[in-house]
Amino acid sequence: MIDHLQKSRRIVVKVGSSLLVDSAAARVKRDWLASLAADVADLRNENRDIIVVSSGAIALGRRALKLRDGLLRLDESQAAAAVGQVRLAQTYVDAFHVHGIAVAQILLTLEDTEERRRYLNARETLTTLLSLGAVPVINENDTIATAEIRYGDNDRLAARVSSMMEADMLVLLSDIDGLYTANPQRDGSARHIAEVGAITPEIEQMAEGPVSGSSKGGMQSKIAAAKIATAAGVAVIITNGHQLHPLKSPGDARKTLFVPGLSPAQAKKRWIAGSLSACGTLVIDAGAERALRSGKSLLPAGVKAVGGHFQRGDAVVVRSEDGRELARGLVAYNDEDAKRLAGRRTAEIEALLGYRGRDEMIHRDELAFTGRDAEPAEQVSGEYTP
Ligand code: GLU
């Protein structure tokens, strides 16, 4: 594991309930969490961003409320989550405090990663937290999520977060050491698979639903998560996290690595080029076109005209003055502000708008060429919707 993590700059670690909560004693496994916190602190000291997605709220809360064993009704799980989440968060605070690291609790619902404006906000807050040195600990907002708006399991939630945050690695710490050709608990001839290049129907067929008690996701939800993440350029590792220091397991420890076919940056550009419908147009001058082609961002000065109605973060088409489509990109201003800024220098932004926005109209990382001499704007396969 450790060699893969050392190649990654931003890592999302998903912690399953069965690792964190001793369900018989209804307690958090503090030694295990302390060892995870130590691993995370080490990775942070090497300048890596770490985001934790942690389950365990329902497992902790159900005991506190003395709810029966077995399947809970939706309202009971929601009540359990409300009680358990406070405890879960406090336990993380204690474990990371030892290393002088602040923990931030983020509770997400499906809409937060599906709806563009909420997604932008969630991403901005997470980015700020990471830049301030905090470790975000994310869970689904179980208490308010109804059946229709649930991620349903934290494997998928973690995959969405990885894609949203352009992580380069997602580690699913669970109670199994990876993908097998069949369920190893039932089939003695099941073989472990160390690496998956493409998630084919054959791979999907190998996976079964949940087996263990408190976890929601079985191998099926892990494969679904791996599909979402790899389509966004995120590599995925599924491994057994039961031992102490789960992120320090040696390179040859058993795990399954899912290799993405493209980088997060490429996935994002393809998504911008191929899957988004544009809400407006920016017409740019020849100097700006040359700047874009040499890999620079689009500055307000190069914009000659603005068309359509759009919000910050929407996709727009970039055209030349003679009407050729050159590129598509995510614009940093809404249409009204973009009109005020068109043709003006970056230094004037604050005076013109009354606030200090981004220097670029479209940042180069959020711009994809789509014109005739561009690479074909292929559709991203899978479910990449950052
Ligand atoms: N959000 C649930 C909890 O914290 C867990 C969901 C899952 O295990 O995937 O209890």
Short mmCIF file of C-alpha atoms in Angstrom, two decimals, residues 93-330:
data_model
loop_
_atom_site.label_atom_id
_atom_site.label_comp_id
_atom_site.label_asym_id
_atom_site.label_seq_id
_atom_site.Cartn_x
_atom_site.Cartn_y
_atom_site.Cartn_z
CA VAL A 93 -11.28 14.75 17.17
CA ASP A 94 -9.58 12.97 20.09
CA ALA A 95 -7.53 10.66 17.87
CA PHE A 96 -6.18 13.48 15.67
CA HIS A 97 -5.68 15.96 18.50
CA VAL A 98 -2.69 13.87 19.61
CA HIS A 99 -1.00 14.90 16.33
CA GLY A 100 -2.08 18.54 16.52
CA ILE A 101 -4.46 18.04 13.58
CA ALA A 102 -7.91 19.65 13.50
CA VAL A 103 -10.76 17.43 12.33
CA ALA A 104 -13.63 18.88 10.30
CA GLN A 105 -16.96 17.10 10.18
CA ILE A 106 -18.71 17.22 6.81
CA LEU A 107 -22.09 15.54 6.33
CA LEU A 108 -23.14 15.22 2.70
CA THR A 109 -26.30 14.20 0.91
CA LEU A 110 -26.44 13.02 -2.67
CA GLU A 111 -27.57 16.45 -3.89
CA ASP A 112 -24.36 17.98 -2.58
CA THR A 113 -22.30 16.18 -5.18
CA GLU A 114 -24.95 16.08 -7.94
CA GLU A 115 -26.21 19.63 -7.96
CA ARG A 116 -23.65 21.96 -9.46
CA ARG A 117 -23.83 24.92 -7.10
CA ARG A 118 -23.87 22.83 -3.96
CA TYR A 119 -21.06 20.77 -5.35
CA LEU A 120 -18.95 23.88 -5.98
CA ASN A 121 -19.57 25.05 -2.44
CA ALA A 122 -18.74 21.69 -0.88
CA ARG A 123 -15.58 21.52 -2.96
CA GLU A 124 -14.51 25.00 -1.99
CA THR A 125 -14.99 24.35 1.72
CA LEU A 126 -13.08 21.07 1.52
CA THR A 127 -10.28 22.74 -0.42
CA THR A 128 -10.03 25.49 2.19
CA LEU A 129 -9.99 22.97 5.04
CA LEU A 130 -7.17 21.04 3.36
CA SER A 131 -5.18 24.20 2.78
CA LEU A 132 -5.58 25.07 6.46
CA GLY A 133 -4.18 21.69 7.47
CA ALA A 134 -7.41 20.12 8.74
CA VAL A 135 -8.49 16.56 8.02
CA PRO A 136 -12.08 16.45 6.76
CA VAL A 137 -14.02 13.47 8.08
CA ILE A 138 -17.04 12.91 5.88
CA ASN A 139 -20.15 10.80 6.33
CA GLU A 140 -23.51 10.70 4.64
CA ASN A 141 -26.03 13.01 6.30
CA ASP A 142 -28.10 9.99 7.24
CA THR A 143 -30.61 11.84 9.40
CA ILE A 144 -32.02 13.93 6.58
CA ALA A 145 -31.34 11.73 3.55
CA THR A 146 -34.49 9.93 2.46
CA ALA A 147 -34.36 6.72 0.48
CA GLU A 148 -34.44 8.52 -2.89
CA ILE A 149 -31.60 10.89 -2.12
CA ARG A 150 -29.17 8.54 -0.44
CA TYR A 151 -25.80 7.51 -1.74
CA GLY A 152 -26.82 4.39 0.15
CA ASP A 153 -23.35 3.36 1.17
CA ASN A 154 -20.12 5.10 1.97
CA ASP A 155 -18.20 3.32 -0.79
CA ARG A 156 -20.12 5.32 -3.38
CA LEU A 157 -19.99 8.45 -1.27
CA ALA A 158 -16.21 8.13 -1.05
CA ALA A 159 -16.00 7.65 -4.83
CA ARG A 160 -18.04 10.81 -5.45
CA VAL A 161 -15.87 12.74 -3.02
CA SER A 162 -12.70 11.46 -4.75
CA SER A 163 -14.03 12.59 -8.09
CA MET A 164 -15.24 15.95 -6.77
CA MET A 165 -11.89 16.63 -5.09
CA GLU A 166 -9.80 15.27 -7.99
CA ALA A 167 -8.01 12.88 -5.67
CA ASP A 168 -5.53 10.56 -7.28
CA MET A 169 -6.15 7.65 -4.93
CA LEU A 170 -9.14 6.19 -3.12
CA VAL A 171 -8.44 3.55 -0.48
CA LEU A 172 -11.42 1.45 0.57
CA LEU A 173 -10.45 -0.04 3.92
CA SER A 174 -12.79 -2.93 4.55
CA ASP A 175 -12.88 -6.43 5.99
CA ILE A 176 -11.86 -8.15 2.76
CA ASP A 177 -8.49 -7.99 1.09
CA GLY A 178 -9.76 -7.29 -2.39
CA LEU A 179 -11.69 -8.78 -5.26
CA TYR A 180 -11.93 -12.53 -5.81
CA THR A 181 -13.22 -14.42 -8.82
CA ALA A 182 -16.05 -15.63 -6.55
CA ASN A 183 -17.00 -15.20 -2.90
CA PRO A 184 -14.05 -16.81 -1.05
CA GLN A 185 -16.26 -17.55 1.97
CA ARG A 186 -18.41 -19.83 -0.16
CA ASP A 187 -16.17 -21.00 -2.94
CA GLY A 188 -12.82 -22.63 -2.13
CA SER A 189 -11.59 -22.22 -5.70
CA ALA A 190 -12.02 -18.42 -5.65
CA ARG A 191 -8.86 -16.64 -6.80
CA HIS A 192 -7.70 -13.21 -5.63
CA ILE A 193 -7.29 -10.54 -8.31
CA ALA A 194 -4.40 -8.15 -7.69
CA GLU A 195 -5.03 -5.63 -10.44
CA VAL A 196 -7.99 -4.60 -12.57
CA GLY A 197 -7.43 -2.48 -15.69
CA ALA A 198 -11.01 -2.13 -16.88
CA ILE A 199 -14.21 -2.92 -15.01
CA THR A 200 -15.85 -5.30 -17.46
CA PRO A 201 -19.23 -7.05 -16.98
CA GLU A 202 -17.17 -10.13 -16.06
CA ILE A 203 -15.53 -8.24 -13.18
CA GLU A 204 -18.90 -6.93 -12.04
CA GLN A 205 -20.29 -10.44 -11.96
CA MET A 206 -17.63 -11.53 -9.48
CA ALA A 207 -18.99 -9.19 -6.85
CA GLU A 208 -21.68 -9.98 -4.33
CA GLY A 209 -23.68 -7.80 -1.97
CA PRO A 210 -22.93 -7.23 1.73
CA VAL A 211 -21.93 -10.12 3.96
CA SER A 212 -20.84 -8.71 7.30
CA GLY A 213 -23.19 -7.28 9.93
CA SER A 214 -22.80 -3.52 10.27
CA SER A 215 -21.44 -2.62 6.82
CA LYS A 216 -23.80 -1.40 4.13
CA GLY A 217 -21.66 -2.05 1.11
CA GLY A 218 -20.49 -5.44 -0.05
CA MET A 219 -18.18 -6.06 -2.97
CA GLN A 220 -20.91 -4.85 -5.35
CA SER A 221 -20.89 -1.37 -3.91
CA LYS A 222 -17.09 -1.39 -3.93
CA ILE A 223 -17.03 -2.21 -7.63
CA ALA A 224 -19.65 0.49 -8.27
CA ALA A 225 -17.43 2.91 -6.34
CA ALA A 226 -14.36 1.79 -8.30
CA LYS A 227 -16.24 2.47 -11.54
CA ILE A 228 -17.16 6.00 -10.52
CA ALA A 229 -13.67 6.75 -9.24
CA THR A 230 -11.64 5.28 -12.12
CA ALA A 231 -13.86 7.08 -14.67
CA ALA A 232 -12.74 10.27 -12.90
CA GLY A 233 -9.08 9.26 -13.13
CA VAL A 234 -8.79 8.11 -9.51
CA ALA A 235 -6.93 4.87 -8.74
CA VAL A 236 -8.71 2.64 -6.21
CA ILE A 237 -7.35 0.14 -3.70
CA ILE A 238 -9.56 -2.32 -1.86
CA THR A 239 -7.82 -3.86 1.09
CA ASN A 240 -8.38 -5.38 4.50
CA GLY A 241 -7.80 -2.65 7.05
CA HIS A 242 -8.13 -4.69 10.23
CA GLN A 243 -4.50 -4.64 11.28
CA LEU A 244 -3.09 -1.63 13.12
CA HIS A 245 -1.58 1.06 10.87
CA PRO A 246 -3.81 0.13 7.96
CA LEU A 247 -2.19 2.64 5.59
CA LYS A 248 1.30 1.30 6.21
CA SER A 249 0.84 -2.22 4.92
CA PRO A 250 3.83 -3.28 2.80
CA GLY A 251 3.63 -3.14 -0.99
CA ASP A 252 3.16 -6.88 -1.33
CA ALA A 253 0.22 -7.11 1.11
CA ARG A 254 -2.95 -8.45 -0.46
CA LYS A 255 -5.15 -5.87 -2.13
CA THR A 256 -6.86 -5.16 -5.41
CA LEU A 257 -5.72 -2.11 -7.36
CA PHE A 258 -8.05 -0.61 -9.96
CA VAL A 259 -6.02 1.39 -12.45
CA PRO A 260 -7.74 4.34 -14.14
CA GLY A 261 -7.24 4.71 -17.89
CA LEU A 262 -6.61 8.46 -17.55
CA SER A 263 -5.51 11.09 -15.03
CA PRO A 264 -8.00 13.18 -13.00
CA ALA A 265 -7.03 16.23 -15.08
CA GLN A 266 -7.69 14.38 -18.37
CA ALA A 267 -10.98 13.00 -17.04
CA LYS A 268 -12.10 16.47 -16.12
CA LYS A 269 -11.18 17.91 -19.51
CA ARG A 270 -13.01 15.17 -21.35
CA TRP A 271 -16.01 15.73 -19.15
CA ILE A 272 -15.94 19.45 -19.90
CA ALA A 273 -15.48 18.81 -23.62
CA GLY A 274 -17.93 15.98 -24.04
CA SER A 275 -20.63 15.74 -21.42
CA LEU A 276 -21.61 19.22 -20.31
CA SER A 277 -24.17 21.33 -22.09
CA ALA A 278 -22.90 24.87 -22.48
CA CYS A 279 -24.93 27.75 -21.05
CA GLY A 280 -23.22 30.60 -22.86
CA THR A 281 -20.47 31.82 -25.15
CA LEU A 282 -17.29 33.85 -24.81
CA VAL A 283 -15.88 35.33 -28.01
CA ILE A 284 -12.13 35.89 -27.75
CA ASP A 285 -9.55 37.75 -29.81
CA ALA A 286 -6.66 36.25 -31.77
CA GLY A 287 -4.11 37.05 -29.05
CA ALA A 288 -6.14 35.15 -26.46
CA GLU A 289 -6.53 32.23 -28.88
CA ARG A 290 -2.75 32.04 -29.24
CA ALA A 291 -2.37 32.21 -25.45
CA LEU A 292 -4.85 29.34 -24.97
CA ARG A 293 -3.07 27.23 -27.57
CA SER A 294 0.21 27.72 -25.76
CA GLY A 295 -1.38 26.33 -22.58
CA LYS A 296 -2.35 29.58 -20.83
CA SER A 297 -5.58 30.51 -19.10
CA LEU A 298 -8.20 32.82 -20.60
CA LEU A 299 -7.90 36.27 -19.03
CA PRO A 300 -10.69 38.87 -19.07
CA ALA A 301 -8.59 41.07 -21.40
CA GLY A 302 -8.93 38.62 -24.30
CA VAL A 303 -12.74 38.43 -24.15
CA LYS A 304 -14.51 40.48 -26.83
CA ALA A 305 -18.14 39.48 -26.23
CA VAL A 306 -20.29 37.47 -23.82
CA GLY A 307 -23.50 35.64 -24.76
CA GLY A 308 -26.12 33.63 -22.87
CA HIS A 309 -26.98 33.37 -19.19
CA PHE A 310 -24.66 31.46 -16.93
CA GLN A 311 -23.51 31.18 -13.34
CA ARG A 312 -20.00 30.86 -11.99
CA GLY A 313 -18.79 27.32 -12.66
CA ASP A 314 -21.06 26.71 -15.66
CA ALA A 315 -19.71 25.43 -18.95
CA VAL A 316 -19.38 27.94 -21.79
CA VAL A 317 -18.25 27.67 -25.39
CA VAL A 318 -15.19 29.70 -26.36
CA ARG A 319 -15.37 31.04 -29.94
CA SER A 320 -13.07 33.01 -32.21
CA GLU A 321 -14.27 36.32 -33.64
CA ASP A 322 -15.10 34.57 -36.92
CA GLY A 323 -17.38 32.15 -35.04
CA ARG A 324 -15.24 29.00 -34.85
CA GLU A 325 -15.71 26.88 -31.70
CA LEU A 326 -12.28 26.67 -30.10
CA ALA A 327 -12.85 25.19 -26.68
CA ARG A 328 -15.21 24.71 -23.78
CA GLY A 329 -14.50 25.63 -20.22
CA LEU A 330 -15.87 26.30 -16.76
#
